Amino acid sequence: MVHEVLRALGHSGTYDEVAESLRPTGLVDITEYGRAVHAEMDALLSCARGGRSTRGTTLYTTTFPCHNCCRHILASGVKKVVYIEPYPKSKASDLHDDAITIDQPEDDQPEEVSRKVPFVPFIGVGPRRYFDLFPLRLSTGYELTRKAAGELATWNRSKASIRLQMQPTTSLDREQLALDNLTRVLSKNEGRD
């Protein structure tokens, strides 16, 4: 899109120069024209391909949906969205505040908003804790023995393997880490041009 804008304006600047000057406008952040399909969209499309209705269903997702997925969720007839991780960069609450409620359980919704689709946080054993509690094979590859000769296996402390927790980082934590690393690398290379 930036190249098309450059051509239409007869601009002679480089892509990077123009992209940087357009960054505050949000134009370079538009994802609707990309080829990527988010998990929520793929779930809805899979239902459509399989002839399964999404009307009145609950959609479970790892991360709060983006504004683009939100509009498709609303159009599909999903009645509730349950997410695990927040996604503060989502514009869904700004663009769809007339059709969704956020973090407000259904039974706590005033009558005037009861027609809105609730987006609520997941409460329970999430994927990060699931691997600590229920796997038959640890991340080290060591297989757990739960039964021996049809009986509950005895746990032997001296032969037990260390269980490592998954890192408790969110997508925003990982993005910040990547940005910090990139900034550090760029600052090291500034004088090397």
mmCIF file of C-alpha atoms in Angstrom:
data_model
loop_
_atom_site.group_PDB
_atom_site.id
_atom_site.type_symbol
_atom_site.label_atom_id
_atom_site.label_comp_id
_atom_site.label_asym_id
_atom_site.label_seq_id
_atom_site.Cartn_x
_atom_site.Cartn_y
_atom_site.Cartn_z
ATOM 1 C CA MET A 1 0.000 0.000 0.000
ATOM 2 C CA VAL A 2 2.824 2.388 0.823
ATOM 3 C CA HIS A 3 4.313 1.817 -2.640
ATOM 4 C CA GLU A 4 0.920 2.562 -4.235
ATOM 5 C CA VAL A 5 0.576 5.767 -2.174
ATOM 6 C CA LEU A 6 4.089 6.795 -3.231
ATOM 7 C CA ARG A 7 3.308 6.238 -6.901
ATOM 8 C CA ALA A 8 -0.065 8.022 -6.689
ATOM 9 C CA LEU A 9 1.547 11.062 -5.058
ATOM 10 C CA GLY A 10 4.516 11.063 -7.399
ATOM 11 C CA HIS A 11 6.779 10.952 -4.334
ATOM 12 C CA SER A 12 10.467 10.312 -4.867
ATOM 13 C CA GLY A 13 11.366 9.282 -1.302
ATOM 14 C CA THR A 14 12.424 5.777 -0.362
ATOM 15 C CA TYR A 15 9.971 3.274 1.052
ATOM 16 C CA ASP A 16 11.569 3.465 4.514
ATOM 17 C CA GLU A 17 11.420 7.279 4.602
ATOM 18 C CA VAL A 18 7.780 7.393 3.611
ATOM 19 C CA ALA A 19 6.806 4.459 5.840
ATOM 20 C CA GLU A 20 8.405 6.219 8.794
ATOM 21 C CA SER A 21 6.610 9.485 8.063
ATOM 22 C CA LEU A 22 3.280 7.624 7.659
ATOM 23 C CA ARG A 23 3.701 5.572 10.851
ATOM 24 C CA PRO A 24 1.705 7.995 13.069
ATOM 25 C CA THR A 25 -1.259 7.720 10.678
ATOM 26 C CA GLY A 26 -1.664 3.970 11.205
ATOM 27 C CA LEU A 27 -1.498 3.252 7.461
ATOM 28 C CA VAL A 28 1.524 0.972 7.776
ATOM 29 C CA ASP A 29 -0.218 -1.019 10.537
ATOM 30 C CA ILE A 30 -3.210 -2.065 8.443
ATOM 31 C CA THR A 31 -3.409 -5.857 8.555
ATOM 32 C CA GLU A 32 -6.633 -6.343 6.621
ATOM 33 C CA TYR A 33 -4.789 -6.565 3.304
ATOM 34 C CA GLY A 34 -2.309 -9.217 4.405
ATOM 35 C CA ARG A 35 -2.626 -12.897 3.672
ATOM 36 C CA ALA A 36 -2.302 -14.114 7.257
ATOM 37 C CA VAL A 37 -5.363 -15.704 8.841
ATOM 38 C CA HIS A 38 -5.671 -15.464 12.610
ATOM 39 C CA ALA A 39 -6.736 -18.483 14.671
ATOM 40 C CA GLU A 40 -10.206 -17.051 15.345
ATOM 41 C CA MET A 41 -10.831 -16.562 11.634
ATOM 42 C CA ASP A 42 -9.527 -20.044 10.853
ATOM 43 C CA ALA A 43 -11.874 -21.539 13.474
ATOM 44 C CA LEU A 44 -14.861 -19.766 11.906
ATOM 45 C CA LEU A 45 -13.796 -20.785 8.387
ATOM 46 C CA SER A 46 -13.295 -24.405 9.487
ATOM 47 C CA CYS A 47 -16.845 -24.471 10.820
ATOM 48 C CA ALA A 48 -18.130 -23.044 7.541
ATOM 49 C CA ARG A 49 -16.168 -25.586 5.471
ATOM 50 C CA GLY A 50 -17.521 -28.397 7.625
ATOM 51 C CA GLY A 51 -21.103 -27.138 7.547
ATOM 52 C CA ARG A 52 -21.200 -26.426 11.286
ATOM 53 C CA SER A 53 -23.087 -23.415 12.544
ATOM 54 C CA THR A 54 -21.340 -20.947 14.827
ATOM 55 C CA ARG A 55 -24.599 -19.306 15.904
ATOM 56 C CA GLY A 56 -24.940 -19.341 19.677
ATOM 57 C CA THR A 57 -21.519 -20.907 20.292
ATOM 58 C CA THR A 58 -18.639 -19.956 22.589
ATOM 59 C CA LEU A 59 -15.265 -19.261 20.987
ATOM 60 C CA TYR A 60 -12.193 -20.030 23.121
ATOM 61 C CA THR A 61 -8.970 -18.300 22.139
ATOM 62 C CA THR A 62 -5.507 -17.946 23.661
ATOM 63 C CA THR A 63 -5.305 -14.196 23.098
ATOM 64 C CA PHE A 64 -7.950 -11.453 23.099
ATOM 65 C CA PRO A 65 -9.104 -11.052 19.469
ATOM 66 C CA CYS A 66 -7.934 -8.194 17.275
ATOM 67 C CA HIS A 67 -10.518 -5.796 15.820
ATOM 68 C CA ASN A 68 -10.552 -7.600 12.482
ATOM 69 C CA CYS A 69 -11.299 -10.992 14.056
ATOM 70 C CA CYS A 70 -13.852 -9.317 16.314
ATOM 71 C CA ARG A 71 -15.984 -8.156 13.408
ATOM 72 C CA HIS A 72 -16.005 -11.669 11.945
ATOM 73 C CA ILE A 73 -16.870 -13.156 15.336
ATOM 74 C CA LEU A 74 -19.809 -10.752 15.591
ATOM 75 C CA ALA A 75 -21.004 -11.538 12.073
ATOM 76 C CA SER A 76 -20.768 -15.301 12.682
ATOM 77 C CA GLY A 77 -23.293 -15.332 15.527
ATOM 78 C CA VAL A 78 -20.866 -16.417 18.258
ATOM 79 C CA LYS A 79 -22.558 -15.624 21.581
ATOM 80 C CA LYS A 80 -19.469 -15.487 23.843
ATOM 81 C CA VAL A 81 -15.668 -15.229 23.569
ATOM 82 C CA VAL A 82 -13.344 -16.574 26.254
ATOM 83 C CA TYR A 83 -9.674 -15.534 26.042
ATOM 84 C CA ILE A 84 -6.606 -16.440 28.098
ATOM 85 C CA GLU A 85 -4.166 -13.579 27.514
ATOM 86 C CA PRO A 86 -5.129 -9.928 27.113
ATOM 87 C CA TYR A 87 -4.077 -8.057 23.993
ATOM 88 C CA PRO A 88 -3.991 -4.348 24.844
ATOM 89 C CA LYS A 89 -3.116 -3.398 21.248
ATOM 90 C CA SER A 90 -6.495 -4.690 20.034
ATOM 91 C CA LYS A 91 -8.811 -1.964 18.784
ATOM 92 C CA ALA A 92 -11.856 -4.235 19.244
ATOM 93 C CA SER A 93 -13.185 -2.356 22.269
ATOM 94 C CA ASP A 94 -12.867 0.997 20.478
ATOM 95 C CA LEU A 95 -14.326 -0.108 17.149
ATOM 96 C CA HIS A 96 -17.008 -2.498 18.407
ATOM 97 C CA ASP A 97 -18.080 -1.060 21.766
ATOM 98 C CA ASP A 98 -21.691 -1.103 20.551
ATOM 99 C CA ALA A 99 -21.587 -4.883 20.099
ATOM 100 C CA ILE A 100 -19.223 -6.318 22.753
ATOM 101 C CA THR A 101 -18.637 -6.133 26.477
ATOM 102 C CA ILE A 102 -15.218 -6.812 27.946
ATOM 103 C CA ASP A 103 -14.380 -8.625 31.190
ATOM 104 C CA GLN A 104 -17.996 -8.474 32.347
ATOM 105 C CA PRO A 105 -19.533 -11.894 33.117
ATOM 106 C CA GLU A 106 -22.909 -12.484 31.492
ATOM 107 C CA ASP A 107 -24.783 -12.614 34.784
ATOM 108 C CA ASP A 108 -23.357 -9.193 35.776
ATOM 109 C CA GLN A 109 -24.440 -7.455 32.568
ATOM 110 C CA PRO A 110 -27.138 -4.808 32.850
ATOM 111 C CA GLU A 111 -30.193 -5.588 30.731
ATOM 112 C CA GLU A 112 -29.380 -2.882 28.154
ATOM 113 C CA VAL A 113 -26.081 -4.591 27.258
ATOM 114 C CA SER A 114 -27.317 -8.185 27.424
ATOM 115 C CA ARG A 115 -27.478 -8.335 23.622
ATOM 116 C CA LYS A 116 -23.767 -7.599 23.382
ATOM 117 C CA VAL A 117 -21.268 -10.431 22.963
ATOM 118 C CA PRO A 118 -19.255 -10.817 26.184
ATOM 119 C CA PHE A 119 -15.465 -11.144 25.852
ATOM 120 C CA VAL A 120 -14.416 -12.655 29.184
ATOM 121 C CA PRO A 121 -11.117 -13.898 30.595
ATOM 122 C CA PHE A 122 -10.646 -17.636 31.004
ATOM 123 C CA ILE A 123 -10.739 -18.881 34.578
ATOM 124 C CA GLY A 124 -9.304 -22.335 35.224
ATOM 125 C CA VAL A 125 -6.288 -24.434 34.322
ATOM 126 C CA GLY A 126 -4.721 -22.760 31.298
ATOM 127 C CA PRO A 127 -2.105 -24.186 28.954
ATOM 128 C CA ARG A 128 0.824 -22.911 30.995
ATOM 129 C CA ARG A 129 -0.317 -24.817 34.069
ATOM 130 C CA TYR A 130 -1.760 -27.781 32.148
ATOM 131 C CA PHE A 131 1.727 -28.941 31.159
ATOM 132 C CA ASP A 132 2.814 -28.787 34.787
ATOM 133 C CA LEU A 133 -0.158 -30.762 36.044
ATOM 134 C CA PHE A 134 -1.261 -33.301 33.435
ATOM 135 C CA PRO A 135 1.418 -34.348 30.924
ATOM 136 C CA LEU A 136 2.482 -37.958 30.493
ATOM 137 C CA ARG A 137 5.837 -36.817 29.151
ATOM 138 C CA LEU A 138 7.885 -33.984 30.615
ATOM 139 C CA SER A 139 9.507 -31.341 28.428
ATOM 140 C CA THR A 140 12.842 -33.091 29.044
ATOM 141 C CA GLY A 141 11.482 -36.168 27.230
ATOM 142 C CA TYR A 142 11.305 -38.174 30.460
ATOM 143 C CA GLU A 143 8.118 -40.235 30.426
ATOM 144 C CA LEU A 144 5.964 -40.319 33.541
ATOM 145 C CA THR A 145 4.712 -43.634 34.833
ATOM 146 C CA ARG A 146 1.292 -43.331 36.392
ATOM 147 C CA LYS A 147 0.448 -47.040 36.601
ATOM 148 C CA ALA A 148 2.552 -50.177 36.996
ATOM 149 C CA ALA A 149 1.001 -53.638 36.599
ATOM 150 C CA GLY A 150 -2.478 -52.067 36.625
ATOM 151 C CA GLU A 151 -1.885 -50.319 39.956
ATOM 152 C CA LEU A 152 -1.052 -46.706 40.752
ATOM 153 C CA ALA A 153 2.736 -46.322 40.442
ATOM 154 C CA THR A 154 4.700 -45.446 43.536
ATOM 155 C CA TRP A 155 6.612 -42.177 43.362
ATOM 156 C CA ASN A 156 10.289 -42.498 44.196
ATOM 157 C CA ARG A 157 11.869 -39.201 45.205
ATOM 158 C CA SER A 158 15.432 -40.373 44.490
ATOM 159 C CA LYS A 159 14.532 -41.277 40.878
ATOM 160 C CA ALA A 160 12.247 -38.305 40.233
ATOM 161 C CA SER A 161 13.024 -35.893 37.416
ATOM 162 C CA ILE A 162 13.001 -32.131 37.838
ATOM 163 C CA ARG A 163 9.868 -30.559 36.375
ATOM 164 C CA LEU A 164 10.502 -27.181 34.811
ATOM 165 C CA GLN A 165 7.703 -24.654 34.523
ATOM 166 C CA MET A 166 6.935 -22.976 31.220
ATOM 167 C CA GLN A 167 8.096 -19.389 31.156
ATOM 168 C CA PRO A 168 5.294 -17.145 32.438
ATOM 169 C CA THR A 169 5.593 -14.563 29.684
ATOM 170 C CA THR A 170 2.823 -12.957 27.716
ATOM 171 C CA SER A 171 2.908 -11.942 24.073
ATOM 172 C CA LEU A 172 3.560 -8.355 25.185
ATOM 173 C CA ASP A 173 6.496 -9.494 27.341
ATOM 174 C CA ARG A 174 7.985 -11.323 24.344
ATOM 175 C CA GLU A 175 7.420 -8.318 22.056
ATOM 176 C CA GLN A 176 9.132 -6.033 24.578
ATOM 177 C CA LEU A 177 12.077 -8.431 24.858
ATOM 178 C CA ALA A 178 12.422 -8.568 21.062
ATOM 179 C CA LEU A 179 12.253 -4.758 20.869
ATOM 180 C CA ASP A 180 14.874 -4.396 23.619
ATOM 181 C CA ASN A 181 17.181 -6.840 21.798
ATOM 182 C CA LEU A 182 16.700 -5.051 18.474
ATOM 183 C CA THR A 183 17.347 -1.654 20.073
ATOM 184 C CA ARG A 184 20.525 -3.002 21.709
ATOM 185 C CA VAL A 185 21.802 -4.466 18.411
ATOM 186 C CA LEU A 186 21.012 -1.266 16.485
ATOM 187 C CA SER A 187 22.718 0.922 19.072
ATOM 188 C CA LYS A 188 25.862 -1.280 18.890
ATOM 189 C CA ASN A 189 25.903 -1.015 15.102
ATOM 190 C CA GLU A 190 25.200 2.730 14.822
ATOM 191 C CA GLY A 191 28.818 3.757 14.462
ATOM 192 C CA ARG A 192 29.792 0.884 12.136
ATOM 193 C CA ASP A 193 28.222 2.251 8.920
#
